[in-house]
XYZ file of N, CA and C in Angstrom:
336
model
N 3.830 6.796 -32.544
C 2.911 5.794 -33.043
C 1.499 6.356 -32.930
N 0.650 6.326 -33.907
C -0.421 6.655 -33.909
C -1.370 5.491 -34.016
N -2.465 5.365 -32.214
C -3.600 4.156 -32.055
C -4.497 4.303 -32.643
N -5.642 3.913 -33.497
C -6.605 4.223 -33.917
C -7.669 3.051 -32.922
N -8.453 3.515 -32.965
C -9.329 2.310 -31.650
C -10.748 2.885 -31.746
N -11.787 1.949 -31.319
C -13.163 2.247 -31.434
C -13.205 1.840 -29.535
N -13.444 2.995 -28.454
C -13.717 2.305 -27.191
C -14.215 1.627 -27.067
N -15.305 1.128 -27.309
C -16.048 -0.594 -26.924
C -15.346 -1.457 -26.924
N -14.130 -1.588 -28.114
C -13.851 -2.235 -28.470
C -13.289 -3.085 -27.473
N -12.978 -4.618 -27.322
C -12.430 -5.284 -26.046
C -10.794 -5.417 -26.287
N -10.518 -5.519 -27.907
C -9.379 -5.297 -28.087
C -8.307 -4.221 -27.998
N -9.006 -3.365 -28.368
C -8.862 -1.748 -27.972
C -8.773 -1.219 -26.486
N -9.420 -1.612 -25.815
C -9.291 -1.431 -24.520
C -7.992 -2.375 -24.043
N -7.871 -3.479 -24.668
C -6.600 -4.151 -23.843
C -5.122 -3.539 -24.612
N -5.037 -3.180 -25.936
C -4.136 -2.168 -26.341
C -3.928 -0.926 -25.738
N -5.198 -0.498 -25.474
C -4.868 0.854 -24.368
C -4.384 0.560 -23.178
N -4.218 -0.179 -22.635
C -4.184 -0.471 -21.365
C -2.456 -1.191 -21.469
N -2.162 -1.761 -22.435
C -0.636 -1.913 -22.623
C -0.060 -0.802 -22.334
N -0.666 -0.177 -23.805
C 0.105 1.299 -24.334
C 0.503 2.100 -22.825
N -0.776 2.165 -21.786
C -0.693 3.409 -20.712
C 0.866 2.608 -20.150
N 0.048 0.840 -19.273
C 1.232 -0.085 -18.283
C 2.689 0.054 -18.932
N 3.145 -0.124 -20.465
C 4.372 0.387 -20.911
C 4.861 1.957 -20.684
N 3.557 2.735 -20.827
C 4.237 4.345 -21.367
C 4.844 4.540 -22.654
N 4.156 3.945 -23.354
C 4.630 3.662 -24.460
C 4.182 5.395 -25.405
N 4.847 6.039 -25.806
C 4.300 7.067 -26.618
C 3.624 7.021 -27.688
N 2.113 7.250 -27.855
C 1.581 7.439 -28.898
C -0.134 8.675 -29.036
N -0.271 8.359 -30.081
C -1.584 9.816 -30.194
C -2.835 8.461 -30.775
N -3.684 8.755 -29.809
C -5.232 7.845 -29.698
C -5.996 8.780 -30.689
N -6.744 7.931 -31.610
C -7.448 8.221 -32.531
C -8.828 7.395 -31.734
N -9.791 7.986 -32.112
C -11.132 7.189 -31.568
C -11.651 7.258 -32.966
N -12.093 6.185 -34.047
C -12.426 6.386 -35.139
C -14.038 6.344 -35.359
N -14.967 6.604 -34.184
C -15.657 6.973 -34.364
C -16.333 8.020 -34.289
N -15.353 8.615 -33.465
C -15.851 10.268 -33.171
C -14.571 11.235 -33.600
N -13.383 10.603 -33.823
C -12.664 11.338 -34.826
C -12.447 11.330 -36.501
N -12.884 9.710 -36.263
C -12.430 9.198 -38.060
C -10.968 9.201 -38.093
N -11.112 9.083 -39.692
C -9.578 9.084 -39.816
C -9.345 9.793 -40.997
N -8.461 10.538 -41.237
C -8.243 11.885 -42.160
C -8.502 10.560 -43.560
N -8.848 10.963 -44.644
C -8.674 10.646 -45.833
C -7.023 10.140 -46.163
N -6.598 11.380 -46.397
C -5.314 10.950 -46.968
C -4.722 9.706 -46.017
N -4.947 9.350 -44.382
C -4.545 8.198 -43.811
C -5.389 6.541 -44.454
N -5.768 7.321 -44.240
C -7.054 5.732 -44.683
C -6.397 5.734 -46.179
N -6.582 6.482 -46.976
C -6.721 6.186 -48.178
C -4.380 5.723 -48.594
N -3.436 6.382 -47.880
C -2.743 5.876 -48.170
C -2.273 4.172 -47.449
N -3.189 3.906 -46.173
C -3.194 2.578 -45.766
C -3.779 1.379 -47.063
N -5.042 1.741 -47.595
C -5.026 1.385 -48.992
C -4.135 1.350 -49.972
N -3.435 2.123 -50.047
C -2.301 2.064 -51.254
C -1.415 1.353 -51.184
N -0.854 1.495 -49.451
C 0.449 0.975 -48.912
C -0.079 -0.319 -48.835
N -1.108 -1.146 -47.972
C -1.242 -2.281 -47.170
C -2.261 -3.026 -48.084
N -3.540 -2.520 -48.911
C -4.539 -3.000 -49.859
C -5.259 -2.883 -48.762
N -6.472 -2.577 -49.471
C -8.175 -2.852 -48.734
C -8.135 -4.063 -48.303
N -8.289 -5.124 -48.614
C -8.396 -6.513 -47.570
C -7.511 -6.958 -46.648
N -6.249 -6.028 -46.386
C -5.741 -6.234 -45.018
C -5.949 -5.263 -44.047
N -6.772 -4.322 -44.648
C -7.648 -2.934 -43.280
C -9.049 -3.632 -42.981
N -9.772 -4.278 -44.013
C -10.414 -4.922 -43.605
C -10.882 -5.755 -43.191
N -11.838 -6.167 -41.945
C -12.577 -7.659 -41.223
C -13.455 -8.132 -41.817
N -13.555 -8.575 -42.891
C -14.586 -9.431 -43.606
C -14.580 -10.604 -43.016
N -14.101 -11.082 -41.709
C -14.427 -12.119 -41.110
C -15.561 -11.797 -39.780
N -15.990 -10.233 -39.059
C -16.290 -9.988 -38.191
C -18.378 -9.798 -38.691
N -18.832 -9.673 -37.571
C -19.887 -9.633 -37.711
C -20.600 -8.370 -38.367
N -19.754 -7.368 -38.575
C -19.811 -6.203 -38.292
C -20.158 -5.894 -39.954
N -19.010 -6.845 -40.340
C -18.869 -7.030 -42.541
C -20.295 -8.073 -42.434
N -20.623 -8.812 -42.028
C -21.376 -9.805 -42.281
C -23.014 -8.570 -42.672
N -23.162 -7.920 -41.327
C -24.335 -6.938 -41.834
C -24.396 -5.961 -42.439
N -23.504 -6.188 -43.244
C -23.254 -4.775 -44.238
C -24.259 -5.347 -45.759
N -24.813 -4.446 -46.264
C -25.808 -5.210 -47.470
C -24.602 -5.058 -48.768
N -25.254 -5.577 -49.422
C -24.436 -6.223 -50.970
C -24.042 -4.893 -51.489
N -25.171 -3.653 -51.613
C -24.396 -2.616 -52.410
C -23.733 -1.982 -51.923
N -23.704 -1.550 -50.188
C -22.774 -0.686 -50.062
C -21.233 -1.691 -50.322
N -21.035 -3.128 -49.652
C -19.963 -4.160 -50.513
C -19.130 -3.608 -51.712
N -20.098 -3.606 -52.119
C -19.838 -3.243 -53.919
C -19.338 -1.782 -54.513
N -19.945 -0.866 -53.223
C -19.080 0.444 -53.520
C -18.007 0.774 -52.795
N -17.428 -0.105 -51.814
C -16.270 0.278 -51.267
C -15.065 0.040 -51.961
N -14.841 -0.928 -53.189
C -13.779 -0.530 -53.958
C -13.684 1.161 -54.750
N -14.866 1.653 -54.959
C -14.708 2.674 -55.826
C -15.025 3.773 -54.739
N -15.076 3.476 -53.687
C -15.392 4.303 -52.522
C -15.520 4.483 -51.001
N -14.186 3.835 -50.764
C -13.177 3.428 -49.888
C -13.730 4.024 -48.504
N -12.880 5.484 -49.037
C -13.381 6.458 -47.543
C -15.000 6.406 -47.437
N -15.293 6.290 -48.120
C -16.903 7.196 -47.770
C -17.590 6.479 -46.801
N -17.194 4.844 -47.500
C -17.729 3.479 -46.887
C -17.009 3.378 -45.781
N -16.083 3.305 -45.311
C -15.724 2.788 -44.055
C -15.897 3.923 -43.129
N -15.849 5.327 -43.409
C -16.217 6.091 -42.642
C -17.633 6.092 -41.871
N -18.319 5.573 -42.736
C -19.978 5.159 -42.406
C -20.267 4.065 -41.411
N -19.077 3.355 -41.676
C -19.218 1.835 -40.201
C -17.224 2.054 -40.148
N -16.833 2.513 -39.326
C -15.297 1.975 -39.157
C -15.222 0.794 -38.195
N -16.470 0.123 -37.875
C -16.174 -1.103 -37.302
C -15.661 -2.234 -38.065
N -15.588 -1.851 -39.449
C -15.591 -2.879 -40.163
C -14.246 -2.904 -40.724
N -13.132 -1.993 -39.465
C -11.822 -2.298 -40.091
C -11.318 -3.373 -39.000
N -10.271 -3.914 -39.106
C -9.594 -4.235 -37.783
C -9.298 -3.516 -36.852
N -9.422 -3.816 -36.026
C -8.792 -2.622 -34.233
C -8.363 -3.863 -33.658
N -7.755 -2.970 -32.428
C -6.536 -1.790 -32.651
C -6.144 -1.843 -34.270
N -5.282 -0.477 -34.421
C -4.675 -0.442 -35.589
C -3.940 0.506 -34.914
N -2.677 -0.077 -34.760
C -1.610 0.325 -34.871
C -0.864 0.979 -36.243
N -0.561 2.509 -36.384
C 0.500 3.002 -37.513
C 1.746 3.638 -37.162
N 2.597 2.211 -37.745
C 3.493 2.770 -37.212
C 4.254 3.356 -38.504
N 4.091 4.100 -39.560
C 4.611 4.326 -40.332
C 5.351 3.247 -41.731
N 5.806 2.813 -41.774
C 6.043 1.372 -42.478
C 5.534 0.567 -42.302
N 4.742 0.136 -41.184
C 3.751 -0.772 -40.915
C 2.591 -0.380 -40.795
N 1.656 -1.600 -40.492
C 0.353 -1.519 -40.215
C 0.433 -2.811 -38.816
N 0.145 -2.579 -37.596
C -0.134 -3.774 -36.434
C -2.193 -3.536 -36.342
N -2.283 -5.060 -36.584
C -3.700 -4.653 -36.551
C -4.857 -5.941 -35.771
N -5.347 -5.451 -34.838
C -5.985 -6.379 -34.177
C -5.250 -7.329 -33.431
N -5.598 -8.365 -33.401
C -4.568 -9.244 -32.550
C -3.417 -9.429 -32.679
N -2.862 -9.258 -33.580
C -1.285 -8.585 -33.924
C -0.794 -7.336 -32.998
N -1.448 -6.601 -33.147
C -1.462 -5.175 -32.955
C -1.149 -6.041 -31.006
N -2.055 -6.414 -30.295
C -2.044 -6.572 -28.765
C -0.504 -8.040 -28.386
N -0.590 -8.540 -29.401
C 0.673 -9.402 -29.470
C 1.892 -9.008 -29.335
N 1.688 -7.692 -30.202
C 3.303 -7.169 -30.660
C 3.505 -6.114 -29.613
N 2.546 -5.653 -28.589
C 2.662 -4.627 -27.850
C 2.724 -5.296 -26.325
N 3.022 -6.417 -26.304
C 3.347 -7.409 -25.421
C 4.667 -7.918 -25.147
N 5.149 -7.340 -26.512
C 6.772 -7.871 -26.515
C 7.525 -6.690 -26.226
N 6.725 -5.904 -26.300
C 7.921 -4.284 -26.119
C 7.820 -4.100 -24.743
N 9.227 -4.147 -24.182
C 9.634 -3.721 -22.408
C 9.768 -2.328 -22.468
């Protein structure tokens, strides 16, 4: 399973902190000082659509101005690479899925 997580994050930190208390196997992405390869991001788009990677409910979308908005359909990576706060975290990939945000700490609650 591959974590993607921003450390500040409070959600992120309580997913990490499952992940270690289970031992659960997976590879930590920090998406602000690693990012996330293109071809990942961009096939989470294909597979899942842009408005379920993204928090357009968080504060984070709220201060984003109108044009960069407007170029993240035609320019996906460029834009979220520039703020990846503005995806959901945790983000869980688990290959056929996407666990993301409070999902993501829900579902990693149920695994013994």
């Amino acid at each position: 399973m591959n974590y993607y997580c921003i450390p500040s994050c409070d959600k992120c930190r309580a997913a990490r902190k499952l992940l270690q208390d289970k031992s659960i196997d997976h590879v930590e992405y920090n998406m602000r000082k690693d990012g996330i390869e293109a071809s990942v991001l961009n096939g989470w788009i294909e597979k899942f659509g842009l408005e379920t990677i993204l928090n357009t409910r968080s504060a984070t979308w709220r201060g984003i101005d109108d044009d960069t908005k407007a170029r993240i359909a035609s320019e996906p990576y460029e834009v979220i690479m520039s703020n990846p706060a503005m995806l959901h975290r945790p983000i869980l990939d688990l290959g056929s899925e996407l666990k993301l945000g409070k999902e993501a700490l829900e579902w990693l609650a149920t695994i013994d």
